[in-house]
Amino acid sequence: MFLDTVLTRNPGLVDAATALHRSGAVPPDTYVIDADAVEVNAALLAAEAERLGLSLWFVVKQLGRNPALIRAIARHIPRSAAIDPSEARILHANGARAGNLGHLVQIPHRELPELLGWRPEAVTVFDLANARAVSDAARGLGFVQDVFVRIEGASGSVYPGQEGGVPLDAVDGFAAAAEELPGIRIAGVTAFPCVLCDPVTGAPVPTATFELALKARESLAARGHEGLKLSAPSATSMASLPLLAELGATHGEPGHSLTGTTPLHAIDADQPERPAYVYVSEVAHTLADGRPALHGGGFYPRAGIRDALLPRAGVRLAVQDAPAENIDYYRLLEAPASPGAVRAGDTAVLAFRTQIFVTRSTVAVVSGLSAGEPRLTGLYDSRGRAL
């Protein structure tokens, strides 16, 4: 999906990843991430958001919740949006301030006192039961917590496993009950996904869910709530920030733009954000019909994988589709034109959309690429633990 973009915009990363694998410094099933590019991307996004009067909360699930990259991003975007308590703890431990908690996963009630003790800017609540729990925990800590009301997504737009939120026609009733809770203050709304990239052009476009969030904010404002914020996550990038500002959002939540891997970046290699990671594996064996099999572990089902580069043989081979329900042991390539051109142990470099935190991959952080002096500065597992 992103191989052409990486080869055009960051070929040194491909060379560095190949060299690291060939030397044995990184194993197969490793994401090699250019820390310099991630930090530059963060700085670009922060500057553009400031120009437009927007605030940003950064997201790191797709980066494997990596401590080194969290620190690099937080130098420019201080606040984060944590999708769950595990991510929140890693972000907190590495100096990122708590922006939005409960972003995609509601905070379990027994964990609220710990996380609220960090004084997050906002906590997203999906329903009245969670609003009550946040209120009780905040009262126990002696303060009033700002909450964002999660609005139920438009029909047909909600991803399986991400259901929930207050329906638009129930916002007024929800607010009436929440206003009676002494430990919270309704400070804004959010929904997901608010922006998606057009599948043909890659251009960011608002979704019907974004419109619901805007209407929900209007309903809350009519009840007397002032200064209401609106976070409009998904596909937050240099290309979409002007759209967020134009439509009235106050917050964006950059994730894949930090690594230059939104769907738009696959179509347009000239986007400001630079591609910042590749996936490295190796040929495990070859089938009798000539198709090479790569070691798996990091092949995300929604990756949009197209082909793999095998540097030793100097060939690019198409990656064959695999059912998402199958275990990711191997991934097959098409057979090379010359039998025997590809051998077991050969390095393979790929670039595709991922969510590293749901893989079993290794993450290798490389610094110095921007100066032409790449060096491996750390190896981590897919959940940010140093190896």
Coordinates of C-alpha atoms in Angstrom, one line a residue:
M1 CA 0.0 0.0 0.0
F2 CA 2.8 2.5 0.9
L3 CA 5.8 0.8 -0.7
D4 CA 6.0 3.2 -3.6
T5 CA 5.6 6.2 -1.3
V6 CA 8.4 5.0 1.1
L7 CA 10.7 4.3 -1.8
T8 CA 10.0 7.8 -3.2
R9 CA 10.1 9.8 0.1
N10 CA 12.2 7.8 2.5
P11 CA 14.4 5.3 0.6
G12 CA 17.0 5.4 3.3
L13 CA 14.6 3.7 5.7
V14 CA 14.3 0.8 3.3
D15 CA 18.0 0.5 3.0
A16 CA 18.5 0.7 6.8
A17 CA 15.8 -1.9 7.5
T18 CA 17.3 -4.2 4.9
A19 CA 20.8 -3.9 6.5
L20 CA 19.5 -4.4 10.0
H21 CA 17.7 -7.6 9.0
R22 CA 20.6 -8.9 7.0
S23 CA 23.0 -8.3 9.9
G24 CA 20.7 -10.1 12.4
A25 CA 20.2 -6.9 14.4
V26 CA 16.4 -7.3 13.9
P27 CA 14.4 -10.5 13.5
P28 CA 11.8 -11.1 10.8
D29 CA 8.3 -9.8 11.8
T30 CA 9.7 -6.4 12.7
Y31 CA 8.4 -2.9 12.1
V32 CA 11.4 -0.6 11.6
I33 CA 10.4 3.0 12.5
D34 CA 12.2 6.2 11.6
A35 CA 12.1 8.3 14.8
D36 CA 13.4 11.4 13.0
A37 CA 10.5 11.3 10.5
V38 CA 7.9 10.7 13.3
E39 CA 9.1 13.7 15.2
V40 CA 9.2 16.0 12.1
N41 CA 5.7 14.9 11.3
A42 CA 4.5 15.7 14.8
A43 CA 6.1 19.2 14.6
L44 CA 4.4 19.8 11.2
L45 CA 1.0 18.8 12.6
A46 CA 1.4 20.9 15.8
A47 CA 2.4 24.0 13.8
E48 CA -0.6 23.6 11.4
A49 CA -3.0 23.0 14.2
E50 CA -1.8 26.1 16.0
R51 CA -2.2 28.2 12.9
L52 CA -5.8 27.0 12.5
G53 CA -6.6 27.4 16.2
L54 CA -7.1 23.7 16.8
S55 CA -5.9 21.5 19.6
L56 CA -4.4 18.0 19.1
W57 CA -4.4 14.8 21.1
F58 CA -2.0 12.2 19.6
V59 CA -2.7 8.5 19.4
V60 CA -0.1 5.7 19.5
K61 CA -1.8 2.4 19.3
Q62 CA -0.8 2.0 15.7
L63 CA 2.9 2.6 16.8
G64 CA 2.8 -0.2 19.3
R65 CA 2.6 2.3 22.2
N66 CA 6.3 2.8 21.8
P67 CA 8.0 4.8 24.6
A68 CA 10.7 6.4 22.4
L69 CA 8.2 7.6 19.9
I70 CA 5.8 8.8 22.6
R71 CA 8.6 11.0 24.0
A72 CA 9.5 12.3 20.5
I73 CA 5.9 13.2 19.6
A74 CA 5.1 14.7 23.0
R75 CA 7.9 17.3 22.5
H76 CA 5.6 18.9 19.9
I77 CA 2.1 17.6 20.8
P78 CA 2.0 17.4 24.6
R79 CA -1.4 15.8 25.1
S80 CA -2.6 12.3 24.1
A81 CA -5.8 10.4 23.5
A82 CA -5.5 7.0 25.1
I83 CA -7.7 4.3 23.7
D84 CA -7.6 2.2 26.9
P85 CA -6.0 2.1 30.4
S86 CA -3.0 0.1 29.3
E87 CA -2.2 2.7 26.7
A88 CA -2.9 5.5 29.2
R89 CA -0.4 4.2 31.6
I90 CA 2.4 3.9 29.0
L91 CA 1.7 7.4 27.8
H92 CA 1.7 8.8 31.3
A93 CA 4.9 7.0 32.2
N94 CA 6.7 8.5 29.2
G95 CA 5.7 12.1 29.8
A96 CA 2.6 12.6 27.7
R97 CA -0.1 14.6 29.4
A98 CA -3.6 13.1 29.5
G99 CA -5.8 14.7 26.9
N100 CA -8.7 12.4 26.3
L101 CA -9.3 9.1 28.2
G102 CA -12.1 6.7 27.3
H103 CA -11.5 7.6 23.6
L104 CA -12.4 4.2 22.2
V105 CA -12.6 2.0 25.3
Q106 CA -14.5 3.1 28.3
I107 CA -12.4 3.3 31.5
P108 CA -13.3 0.3 33.7
H109 CA -14.9 1.7 36.9
R110 CA -12.3 0.3 39.3
E111 CA -9.5 2.0 37.4
L112 CA -11.1 5.4 37.3
P113 CA -9.5 6.8 40.5
E114 CA -6.0 6.1 39.2
L115 CA -6.5 7.6 35.8
L116 CA -8.5 10.6 36.9
G117 CA -5.7 11.3 39.4
W118 CA -3.7 12.4 36.4
R119 CA -6.2 15.2 35.8
P120 CA -7.0 14.5 32.2
E121 CA -8.3 17.3 30.0
A122 CA -11.4 15.2 29.2
V123 CA -12.9 11.8 29.8
T124 CA -15.2 10.4 27.1
V125 CA -18.4 8.7 28.3
F126 CA -20.6 6.5 26.2
D127 CA -23.7 6.4 28.5
L128 CA -25.1 7.6 31.8
A129 CA -23.7 4.7 33.8
N130 CA -20.2 5.6 32.9
A131 CA -20.9 9.3 33.5
R132 CA -22.1 8.4 37.0
A133 CA -18.9 6.4 37.6
V134 CA -16.7 9.2 36.5
S135 CA -18.6 11.6 38.7
D136 CA -18.3 9.4 41.7
A137 CA -14.6 8.9 41.2
A138 CA -13.9 12.6 40.6
R139 CA -15.9 13.5 43.7
G140 CA -13.8 11.1 45.7
L141 CA -10.7 12.9 44.5
G142 CA -12.1 16.3 45.3
F143 CA -12.7 17.9 41.9
V144 CA -15.1 18.1 38.9
Q145 CA -14.1 16.3 35.8
D146 CA -14.8 17.6 32.3
V147 CA -16.5 14.9 30.1
F148 CA -17.1 14.5 26.4
V149 CA -20.3 12.9 25.3
R150 CA -19.7 10.1 22.8
I151 CA -22.4 10.4 20.1
E152 CA -23.7 7.2 18.5
G153 CA -22.4 6.9 15.0
A154 CA -24.5 7.1 11.9
S155 CA -26.2 3.9 10.7
G156 CA -23.7 1.8 8.7
S157 CA -20.7 3.8 9.7
V158 CA -19.8 2.1 13.0
Y159 CA -17.0 -0.5 13.0
P160 CA -17.8 -3.8 14.6
G161 CA -16.5 -3.9 18.2
Q162 CA -16.7 -0.1 18.5
E163 CA -20.5 0.3 19.1
G164 CA -21.8 2.7 21.7
G165 CA -22.6 6.3 22.4
V166 CA -25.6 8.4 23.0
P167 CA -28.1 8.6 20.1
L168 CA -28.7 12.1 18.8
D169 CA -32.4 12.0 19.8
A170 CA -31.4 11.0 23.4
V171 CA -28.8 13.8 23.9
D172 CA -31.2 16.1 25.7
G173 CA -32.4 13.4 28.1
F174 CA -28.8 12.3 28.7
A175 CA -27.7 15.9 29.4
A176 CA -30.6 16.5 31.8
A177 CA -29.5 13.5 33.9
A178 CA -25.8 14.2 33.6
E179 CA -26.3 17.8 34.8
E180 CA -27.4 16.5 38.1
L181 CA -24.2 14.6 38.7
P182 CA -21.9 16.8 40.9
G183 CA -18.6 15.3 39.9
I184 CA -18.7 16.0 36.1
R185 CA -19.2 18.9 33.7
I186 CA -20.3 18.4 30.1
A187 CA -17.5 20.0 28.2
G188 CA -17.9 18.7 24.7
V189 CA -18.8 15.9 22.3
T190 CA -17.0 13.4 20.2
A191 CA -17.8 10.6 17.8
F192 CA -16.0 8.1 15.5
P193 CA -15.3 8.2 12.7
C194 CA -15.8 11.8 11.8
V195 CA -13.5 12.0 8.8
L196 CA -12.6 9.3 6.3
C197 CA -10.4 9.3 3.2
D198 CA -12.2 8.9 -0.1
P199 CA -11.3 5.4 -1.5
V200 CA -10.6 6.7 -5.0
T201 CA -8.9 10.1 -4.4
G202 CA -7.7 9.7 -0.8
A203 CA -9.0 13.1 0.0
P204 CA -10.4 13.5 3.6
V205 CA -14.2 14.0 3.7
P206 CA -16.5 14.4 6.6
T207 CA -18.8 11.6 7.5
A208 CA -22.5 11.5 8.5
T209 CA -21.3 10.9 12.0
F210 CA -19.5 14.2 12.0
E211 CA -22.8 15.9 11.2
L212 CA -24.4 14.1 14.2
A213 CA -21.7 15.3 16.5
L214 CA -22.2 18.9 15.3
K215 CA -26.0 18.6 15.9
A216 CA -25.4 17.1 19.4
R217 CA -23.2 20.1 20.3
E218 CA -26.0 22.4 19.2
S219 CA -28.4 20.6 21.4
L220 CA -26.1 20.9 24.4
A221 CA -25.5 24.6 23.7
A222 CA -29.2 25.2 23.6
R223 CA -29.4 23.8 27.2
G224 CA -26.9 26.6 28.3
H225 CA -23.6 24.7 28.1
E226 CA -21.0 27.2 27.0
G227 CA -17.6 26.8 25.3
L228 CA -18.4 23.3 24.1
K229 CA -15.5 21.5 22.4
L230 CA -15.8 18.9 19.6
S231 CA -13.1 16.3 18.9
A232 CA -13.4 14.8 15.4
P233 CA -11.1 11.8 15.2
S234 CA -10.0 9.6 12.3
A235 CA -7.8 10.5 9.4
T236 CA -6.4 13.6 11.2
S237 CA -3.6 14.9 9.0
M238 CA -2.1 18.0 7.4
A239 CA -4.7 17.6 4.7
S240 CA -7.7 17.3 7.0
L241 CA -6.9 19.9 9.7
P242 CA -8.2 22.8 7.6
L243 CA -11.4 20.8 7.1
L244 CA -11.8 20.3 10.9
A245 CA -11.3 24.0 11.5
E246 CA -13.8 24.9 8.8
L247 CA -16.5 22.6 10.1
G248 CA -16.1 23.8 13.7
A249 CA -14.1 21.0 15.4
T250 CA -11.9 22.1 18.2
H251 CA -9.7 19.0 18.5
G252 CA -8.1 16.5 16.2
E253 CA -6.5 13.2 17.1
P254 CA -3.5 12.4 14.8
G255 CA -2.4 8.8 14.6
H256 CA -1.4 7.5 11.2
S257 CA -0.4 10.9 10.0
L258 CA 2.5 10.7 12.5
T259 CA 4.0 8.0 10.3
G260 CA 2.7 9.3 7.0
T261 CA 0.4 6.3 6.5
T262 CA -3.1 7.6 6.0
P263 CA -4.9 6.3 2.9
L264 CA -4.2 9.6 1.2
H265 CA -0.4 9.0 1.6
A266 CA -0.7 5.8 -0.4
I267 CA -2.2 7.8 -3.3
D268 CA -0.3 11.0 -3.0
A269 CA 3.4 10.7 -2.2
D270 CA 3.8 14.5 -2.0
Q271 CA 1.8 14.9 1.2
P272 CA 3.8 16.9 3.9
E273 CA 4.1 14.0 6.3
R274 CA 6.9 11.7 5.5
P275 CA 6.4 7.9 5.6
A276 CA 8.1 6.6 8.7
Y277 CA 7.9 2.8 8.9
V278 CA 8.4 -0.4 7.0
Y279 CA 7.8 -4.0 7.8
V280 CA 10.6 -6.4 7.5
S281 CA 10.3 -10.2 7.3
E282 CA 12.1 -13.0 5.5
V283 CA 11.4 -15.9 3.3
A284 CA 10.7 -19.0 5.5
H285 CA 10.2 -21.6 2.7
T286 CA 9.1 -22.0 -0.9
L287 CA 6.0 -24.0 -1.9
A288 CA 6.3 -26.7 -4.6
D289 CA 4.7 -24.4 -7.1
G290 CA 7.4 -21.7 -6.5
R291 CA 5.5 -19.3 -4.2
P292 CA 7.6 -18.0 -1.4
A293 CA 6.2 -17.9 2.1
L294 CA 7.1 -15.0 4.5
H295 CA 7.3 -15.3 8.2
G296 CA 4.2 -13.6 9.6
G297 CA 3.1 -12.0 12.8
G298 CA 2.5 -8.5 11.8
F299 CA 0.1 -8.8 8.8
Y300 CA -2.9 -6.6 9.9
P301 CA -6.2 -7.7 8.2
R302 CA -7.1 -4.2 7.0
A303 CA -3.6 -3.5 5.8
G304 CA -4.2 -3.1 2.0
I305 CA -1.0 -5.0 1.3
R306 CA 0.0 -5.1 -2.4
D307 CA 3.6 -6.2 -2.9
A308 CA 6.9 -7.0 -1.2
L309 CA 10.4 -5.9 -2.1
L310 CA 13.1 -8.6 -2.0
P311 CA 16.3 -6.5 -2.2
R312 CA 18.8 -9.4 -2.8
A313 CA 17.0 -10.6 -5.8
G314 CA 16.0 -7.1 -6.8
V315 CA 12.3 -8.1 -7.4
R316 CA 8.9 -7.0 -6.2
L317 CA 6.3 -9.8 -5.8
A318 CA 2.6 -9.4 -5.2
V319 CA 1.4 -10.5 -1.8
Q320 CA -1.5 -12.9 -1.9
D321 CA -4.7 -12.3 0.0
A322 CA -5.3 -14.3 3.2
P323 CA -8.5 -14.7 5.1
A324 CA -8.6 -12.5 8.2
E325 CA -9.9 -15.4 10.4
N326 CA -6.7 -17.4 9.7
I327 CA -3.8 -17.4 12.1
D328 CA -1.0 -15.2 10.7
Y329 CA 1.8 -17.8 10.5
Y330 CA 3.0 -17.0 7.0
R331 CA 2.0 -14.8 4.0
L332 CA 2.4 -16.1 0.5
L333 CA 3.9 -14.2 -2.4
E334 CA 3.4 -14.8 -6.1
A335 CA 6.0 -17.1 -7.7
P336 CA 9.0 -15.2 -9.2
A337 CA 9.5 -15.2 -12.9
S338 CA 12.8 -17.0 -12.5
P339 CA 12.6 -20.2 -10.4
G340 CA 15.1 -20.2 -7.6
A341 CA 15.5 -16.4 -7.7
V342 CA 14.2 -16.2 -4.1
R343 CA 15.7 -18.2 -1.4
A344 CA 14.9 -19.1 2.3
G345 CA 16.3 -16.4 4.5
D346 CA 16.0 -13.6 2.0
T347 CA 14.9 -10.2 3.4
A348 CA 11.5 -8.9 2.4
V349 CA 10.5 -5.3 2.9
L350 CA 6.8 -4.2 2.9
A351 CA 4.9 -1.1 3.8
F352 CA 1.2 -1.2 4.6
R353 CA -1.4 0.1 7.0
T354 CA -1.1 -1.4 10.5
Q355 CA -2.1 -1.4 14.1
I356 CA 1.0 -2.7 15.7
F357 CA -0.5 -3.1 19.2
V358 CA -2.7 -6.0 17.9
T359 CA 0.3 -7.8 16.3
R360 CA 3.0 -10.0 17.8
S361 CA 5.7 -8.0 16.0
T362 CA 9.0 -6.5 17.2
V363 CA 9.4 -2.7 16.8
A364 CA 12.8 -1.4 16.0
V365 CA 13.4 2.3 16.5
V366 CA 16.0 3.9 14.2
S367 CA 17.4 7.4 14.7
G368 CA 19.8 9.5 12.6
L369 CA 18.3 8.7 9.2
S370 CA 17.7 12.4 8.6
A371 CA 21.5 13.0 8.9
G372 CA 22.4 9.9 6.8
E373 CA 23.7 8.1 9.9
P374 CA 21.0 5.6 10.9
R375 CA 21.5 3.7 14.1
L376 CA 19.3 1.3 16.0
T377 CA 18.3 2.9 19.3
G378 CA 15.9 0.3 20.7
L379 CA 13.9 -2.9 20.2
Y380 CA 10.5 -3.2 21.7
D381 CA 7.6 -5.6 21.7
S382 CA 4.2 -4.6 20.1
R383 CA 3.0 -3.1 23.4
G384 CA 5.9 -0.9 24.0
R385 CA 8.0 -3.0 26.4
A386 CA 11.8 -2.8 25.8
L387 CA 13.4 -6.1 24.7

